[in-house]
Tab-separated table of C-alpha atoms in Angstrom:
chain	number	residue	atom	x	y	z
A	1	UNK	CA	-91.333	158.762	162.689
A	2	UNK	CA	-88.347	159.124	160.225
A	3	UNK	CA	-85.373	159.709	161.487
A	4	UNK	CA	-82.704	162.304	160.040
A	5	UNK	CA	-81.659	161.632	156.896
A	6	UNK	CA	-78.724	163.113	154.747
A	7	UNK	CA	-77.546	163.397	151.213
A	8	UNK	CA	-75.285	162.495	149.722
A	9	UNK	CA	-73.692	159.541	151.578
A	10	UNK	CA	-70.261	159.181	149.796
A	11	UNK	CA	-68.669	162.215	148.088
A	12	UNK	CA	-65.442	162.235	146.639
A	13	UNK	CA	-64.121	165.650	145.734
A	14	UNK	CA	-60.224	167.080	144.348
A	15	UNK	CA	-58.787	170.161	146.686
A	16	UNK	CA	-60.080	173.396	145.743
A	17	UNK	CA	-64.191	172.401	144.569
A	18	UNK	CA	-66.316	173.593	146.961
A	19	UNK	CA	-68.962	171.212	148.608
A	20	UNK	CA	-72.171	171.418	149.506
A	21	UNK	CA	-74.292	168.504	152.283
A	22	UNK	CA	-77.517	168.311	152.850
A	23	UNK	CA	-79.897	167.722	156.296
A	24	UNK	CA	-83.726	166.911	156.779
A	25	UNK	CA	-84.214	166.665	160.501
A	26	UNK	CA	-86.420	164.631	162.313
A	27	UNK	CA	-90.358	165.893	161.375
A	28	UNK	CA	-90.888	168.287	164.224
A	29	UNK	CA	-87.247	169.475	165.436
A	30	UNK	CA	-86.039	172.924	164.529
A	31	UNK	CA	-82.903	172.458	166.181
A	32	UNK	CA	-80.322	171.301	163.241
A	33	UNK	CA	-76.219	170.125	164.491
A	34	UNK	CA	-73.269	169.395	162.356
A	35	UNK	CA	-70.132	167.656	163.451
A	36	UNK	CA	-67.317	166.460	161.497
A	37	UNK	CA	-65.763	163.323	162.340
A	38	UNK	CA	-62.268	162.117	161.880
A	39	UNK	CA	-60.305	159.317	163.464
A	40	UNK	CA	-58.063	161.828	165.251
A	41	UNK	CA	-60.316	164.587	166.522
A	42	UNK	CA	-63.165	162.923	167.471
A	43	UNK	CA	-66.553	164.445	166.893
A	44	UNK	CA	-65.907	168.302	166.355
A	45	UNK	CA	-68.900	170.584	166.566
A	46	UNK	CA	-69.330	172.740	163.542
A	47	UNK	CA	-72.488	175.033	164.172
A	48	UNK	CA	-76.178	174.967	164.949
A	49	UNK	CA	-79.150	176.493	163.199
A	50	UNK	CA	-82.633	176.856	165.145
A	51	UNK	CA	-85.625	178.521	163.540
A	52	UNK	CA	-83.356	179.695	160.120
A	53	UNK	CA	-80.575	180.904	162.607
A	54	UNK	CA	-76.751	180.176	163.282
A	55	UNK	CA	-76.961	179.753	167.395
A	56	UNK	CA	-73.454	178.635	167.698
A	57	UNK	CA	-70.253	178.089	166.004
A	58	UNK	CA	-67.481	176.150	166.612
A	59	UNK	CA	-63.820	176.368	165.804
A	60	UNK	CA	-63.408	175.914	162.243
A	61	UNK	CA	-62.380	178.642	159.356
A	62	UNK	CA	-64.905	180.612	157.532
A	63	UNK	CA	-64.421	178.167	154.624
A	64	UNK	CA	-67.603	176.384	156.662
A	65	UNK	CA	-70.720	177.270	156.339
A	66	UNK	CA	-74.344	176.688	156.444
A	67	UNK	CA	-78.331	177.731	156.345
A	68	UNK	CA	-81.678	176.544	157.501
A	69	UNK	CA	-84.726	176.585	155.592
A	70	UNK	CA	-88.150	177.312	156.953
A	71	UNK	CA	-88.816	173.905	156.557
A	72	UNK	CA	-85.976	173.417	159.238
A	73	UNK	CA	-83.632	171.543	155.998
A	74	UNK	CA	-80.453	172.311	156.195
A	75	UNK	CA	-77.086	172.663	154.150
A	76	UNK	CA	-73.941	172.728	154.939
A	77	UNK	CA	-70.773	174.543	152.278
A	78	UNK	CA	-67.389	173.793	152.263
A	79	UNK	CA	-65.586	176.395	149.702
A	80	UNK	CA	-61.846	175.835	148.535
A	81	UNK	CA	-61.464	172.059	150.071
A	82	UNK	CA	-58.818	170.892	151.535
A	83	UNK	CA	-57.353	167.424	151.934
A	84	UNK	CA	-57.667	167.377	156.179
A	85	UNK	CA	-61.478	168.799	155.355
A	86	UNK	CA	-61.852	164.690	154.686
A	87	UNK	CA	-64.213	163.258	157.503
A	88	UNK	CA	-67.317	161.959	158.003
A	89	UNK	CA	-69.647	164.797	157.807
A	90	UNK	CA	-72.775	164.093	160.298
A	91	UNK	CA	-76.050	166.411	161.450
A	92	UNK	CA	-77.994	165.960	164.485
A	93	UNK	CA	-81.804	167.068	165.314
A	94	UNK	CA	-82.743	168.176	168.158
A	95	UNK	CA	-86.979	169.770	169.069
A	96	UNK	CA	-84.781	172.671	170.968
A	97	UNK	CA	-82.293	174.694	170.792
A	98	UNK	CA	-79.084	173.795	173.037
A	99	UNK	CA	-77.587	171.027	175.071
A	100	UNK	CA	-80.648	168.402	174.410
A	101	UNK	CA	-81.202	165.194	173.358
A	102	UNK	CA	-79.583	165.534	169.849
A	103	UNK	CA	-80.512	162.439	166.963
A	104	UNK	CA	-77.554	161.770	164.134
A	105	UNK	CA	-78.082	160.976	160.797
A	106	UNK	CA	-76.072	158.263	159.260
A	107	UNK	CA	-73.856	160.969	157.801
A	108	UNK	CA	-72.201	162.126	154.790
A	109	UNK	CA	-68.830	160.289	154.219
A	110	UNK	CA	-66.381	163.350	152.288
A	111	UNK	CA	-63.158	162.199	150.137
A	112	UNK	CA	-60.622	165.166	149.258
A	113	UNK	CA	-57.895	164.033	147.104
B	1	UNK	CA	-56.891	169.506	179.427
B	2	UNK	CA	-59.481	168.281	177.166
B	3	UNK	CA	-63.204	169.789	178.348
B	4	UNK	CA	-64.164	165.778	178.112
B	5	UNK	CA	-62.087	162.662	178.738
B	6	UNK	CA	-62.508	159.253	178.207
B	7	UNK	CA	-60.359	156.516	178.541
B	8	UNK	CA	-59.960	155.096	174.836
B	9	UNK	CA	-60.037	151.493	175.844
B	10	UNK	CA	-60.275	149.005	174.006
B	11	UNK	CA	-62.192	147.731	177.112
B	12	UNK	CA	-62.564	144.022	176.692
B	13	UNK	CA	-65.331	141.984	178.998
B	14	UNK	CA	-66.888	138.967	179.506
B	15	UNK	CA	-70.236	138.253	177.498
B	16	UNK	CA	-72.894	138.170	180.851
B	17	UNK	CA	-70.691	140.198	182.976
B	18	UNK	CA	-70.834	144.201	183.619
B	19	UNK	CA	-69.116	146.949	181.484
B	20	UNK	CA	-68.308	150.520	183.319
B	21	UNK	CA	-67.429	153.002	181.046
B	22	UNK	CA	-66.230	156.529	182.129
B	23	UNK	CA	-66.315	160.090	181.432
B	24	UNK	CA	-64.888	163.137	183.138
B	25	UNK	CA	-65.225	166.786	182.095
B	26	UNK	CA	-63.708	170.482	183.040
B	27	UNK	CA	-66.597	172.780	183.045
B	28	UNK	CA	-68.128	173.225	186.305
B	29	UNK	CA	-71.532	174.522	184.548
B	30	UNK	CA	-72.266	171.359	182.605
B	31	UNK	CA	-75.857	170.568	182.979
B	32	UNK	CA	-76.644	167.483	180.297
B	33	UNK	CA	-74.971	164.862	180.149
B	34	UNK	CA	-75.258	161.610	177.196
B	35	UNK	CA	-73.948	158.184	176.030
B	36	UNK	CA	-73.775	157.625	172.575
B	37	UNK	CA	-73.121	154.294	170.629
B	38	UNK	CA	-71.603	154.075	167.608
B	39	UNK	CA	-71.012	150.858	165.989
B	40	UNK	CA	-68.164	150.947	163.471
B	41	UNK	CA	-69.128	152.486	160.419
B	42	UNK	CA	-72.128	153.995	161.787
B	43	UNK	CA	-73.539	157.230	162.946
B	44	UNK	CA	-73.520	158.043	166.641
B	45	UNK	CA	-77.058	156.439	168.445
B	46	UNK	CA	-78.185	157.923	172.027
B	47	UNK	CA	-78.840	155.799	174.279
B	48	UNK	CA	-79.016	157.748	177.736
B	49	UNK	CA	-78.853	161.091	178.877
B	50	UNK	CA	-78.824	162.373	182.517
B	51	UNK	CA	-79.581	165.727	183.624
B	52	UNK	CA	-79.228	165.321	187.457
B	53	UNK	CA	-77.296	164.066	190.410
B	54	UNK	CA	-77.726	160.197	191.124
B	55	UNK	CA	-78.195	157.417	188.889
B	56	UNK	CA	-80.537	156.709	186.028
B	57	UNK	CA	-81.799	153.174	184.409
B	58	UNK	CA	-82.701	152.035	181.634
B	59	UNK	CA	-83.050	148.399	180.980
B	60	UNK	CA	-79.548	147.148	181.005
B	61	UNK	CA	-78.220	150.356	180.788
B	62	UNK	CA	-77.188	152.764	184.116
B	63	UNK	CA	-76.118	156.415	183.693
B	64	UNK	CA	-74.556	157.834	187.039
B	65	UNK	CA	-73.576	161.601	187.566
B	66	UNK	CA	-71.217	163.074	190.173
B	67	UNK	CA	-71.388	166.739	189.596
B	68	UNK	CA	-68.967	167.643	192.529
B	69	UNK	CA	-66.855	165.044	191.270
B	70	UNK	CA	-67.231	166.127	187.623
B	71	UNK	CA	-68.023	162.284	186.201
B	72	UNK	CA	-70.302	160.217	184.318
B	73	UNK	CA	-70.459	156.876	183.935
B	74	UNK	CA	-72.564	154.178	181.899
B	75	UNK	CA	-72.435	150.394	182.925
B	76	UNK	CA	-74.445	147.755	180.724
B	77	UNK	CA	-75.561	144.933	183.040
B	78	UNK	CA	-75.525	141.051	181.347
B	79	UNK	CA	-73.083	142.508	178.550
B	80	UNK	CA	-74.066	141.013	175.101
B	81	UNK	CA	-71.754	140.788	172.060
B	82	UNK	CA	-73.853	143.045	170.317
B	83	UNK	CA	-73.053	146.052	172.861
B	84	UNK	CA	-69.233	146.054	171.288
B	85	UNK	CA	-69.054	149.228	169.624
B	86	UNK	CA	-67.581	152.805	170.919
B	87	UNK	CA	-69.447	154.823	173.732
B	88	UNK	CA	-69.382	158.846	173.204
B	89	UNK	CA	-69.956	160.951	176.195
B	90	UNK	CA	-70.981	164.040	175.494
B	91	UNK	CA	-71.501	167.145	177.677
B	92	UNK	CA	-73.605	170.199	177.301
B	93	UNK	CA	-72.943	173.550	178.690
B	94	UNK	CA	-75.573	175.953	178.944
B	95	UNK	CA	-73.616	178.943	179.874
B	96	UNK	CA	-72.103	181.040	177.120
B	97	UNK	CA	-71.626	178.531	173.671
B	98	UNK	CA	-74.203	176.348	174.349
B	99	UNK	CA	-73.553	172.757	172.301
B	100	UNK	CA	-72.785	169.459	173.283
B	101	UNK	CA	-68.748	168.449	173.770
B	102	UNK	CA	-67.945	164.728	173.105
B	103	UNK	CA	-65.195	162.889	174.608
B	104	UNK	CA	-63.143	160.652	171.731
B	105	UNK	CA	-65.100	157.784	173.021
B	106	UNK	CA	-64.482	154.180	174.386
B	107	UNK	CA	-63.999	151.110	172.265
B	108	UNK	CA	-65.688	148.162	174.276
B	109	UNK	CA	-65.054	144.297	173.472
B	110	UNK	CA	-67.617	141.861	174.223
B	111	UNK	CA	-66.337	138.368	174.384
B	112	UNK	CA	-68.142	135.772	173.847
């Protein structure tokens, strides 16, 4: 089986562009995760989509956003970037919805300058 | 207090000998528990999760949970040099926001 895969892998952006990642989860899982990673906060949970829907949210502005396909693809948006909005950008797949067994994708490395 | 701590290491051990790694968390209703491994420069790769009291094996891997105690713990039996990377533990709450928490994860040193 594939695993997750993500696009693009390296993006370098200048503050104020707007952003916009890409997920194809695992074939099967409906359950679709984003974290952001940085060297000082760890692994940051940004929201989860199941079956087209948000499920949950974490703490971070409105400037982040995201969707889910019926295909179970998602994207993520960041609008008006910020430098601190660099991080290593990664979405997880999950079959269901909630605390399970989630699989990463090798992640979406993002450069504000 | 963070929901899940880990101690950040680095955590340096023999090649052949056994690593323990650590995790303890604040919410009371935790119900999953996982190990990740991420080598440097790579995405975060599970490699045990544990849903109940006791422990649970996996080839050279051991996951043990304490729920009264709130803790976790991996240990990787006949450490190899290619188990040097960082271990996540993450936790997953099913009441109210349901997603997984991750602790800032443990740097482990293999030497050879």
């Amino acid at each position: 089986k594939a695993g997750v895969t993500q696009t693009p892998r390296y993006l370098i952006k200048t503050r104020g562009q707007q952003v916009t990642l890409s997920c194809s989860p695992i074939s099967g899982h409906r359950s679709v995760s984003w974290y952001q990673q940085t060297p000082g906060q760890g692994l940051q949970f940004l929201f989860e989509y199941f079956s087209e829907t948000q499920r949950n949210k974490g703490n971070f502005p409105g400037r982040f956003s995201g969707r889910q396909f019926s295909n179970s693809r998602s994207e993520m948006n960041v609008s008006t970037l910020e430098l601190g909005d660099s991080a290593l950008y990664l979405c997880a797949s999950s079959p269901r919805t909630g605390t399970y067994e989630q699989y990463f994708g090798p992640g979406t490395r993002l450069t504000v300058t | 207090q963070k929901e899940v701590e880990q101690n950040s290491g680095p955590l340096s051990v023999p090649e052949g000998a056994i690593a323990s790694l650590n995790c303890t968390y604040s919410d009371r209703g935790s119900q999953s528990f996982f190990w990740y491994r991420q080598y440097s420069g790579k995405s975060p790769e599970l490699i045990m999760s544990i849903y109940s009291n006791g422990d649970k094996e996996d080839g050279r891997f051991t996951a043990q949970l304490n729920k009264a105690s709130q803790y976790v713990s991996l240990l990787i039996r006949d450490s190899q040099p290619s188990d040097s990377a960082t271990y996540l533990c993450a936790v997953g709450s099913n009441f109210g926001n349901e997603k997984l928490t991750f602790g800032t994860g443990t740097r482990l040193t293999i030497i050879p």
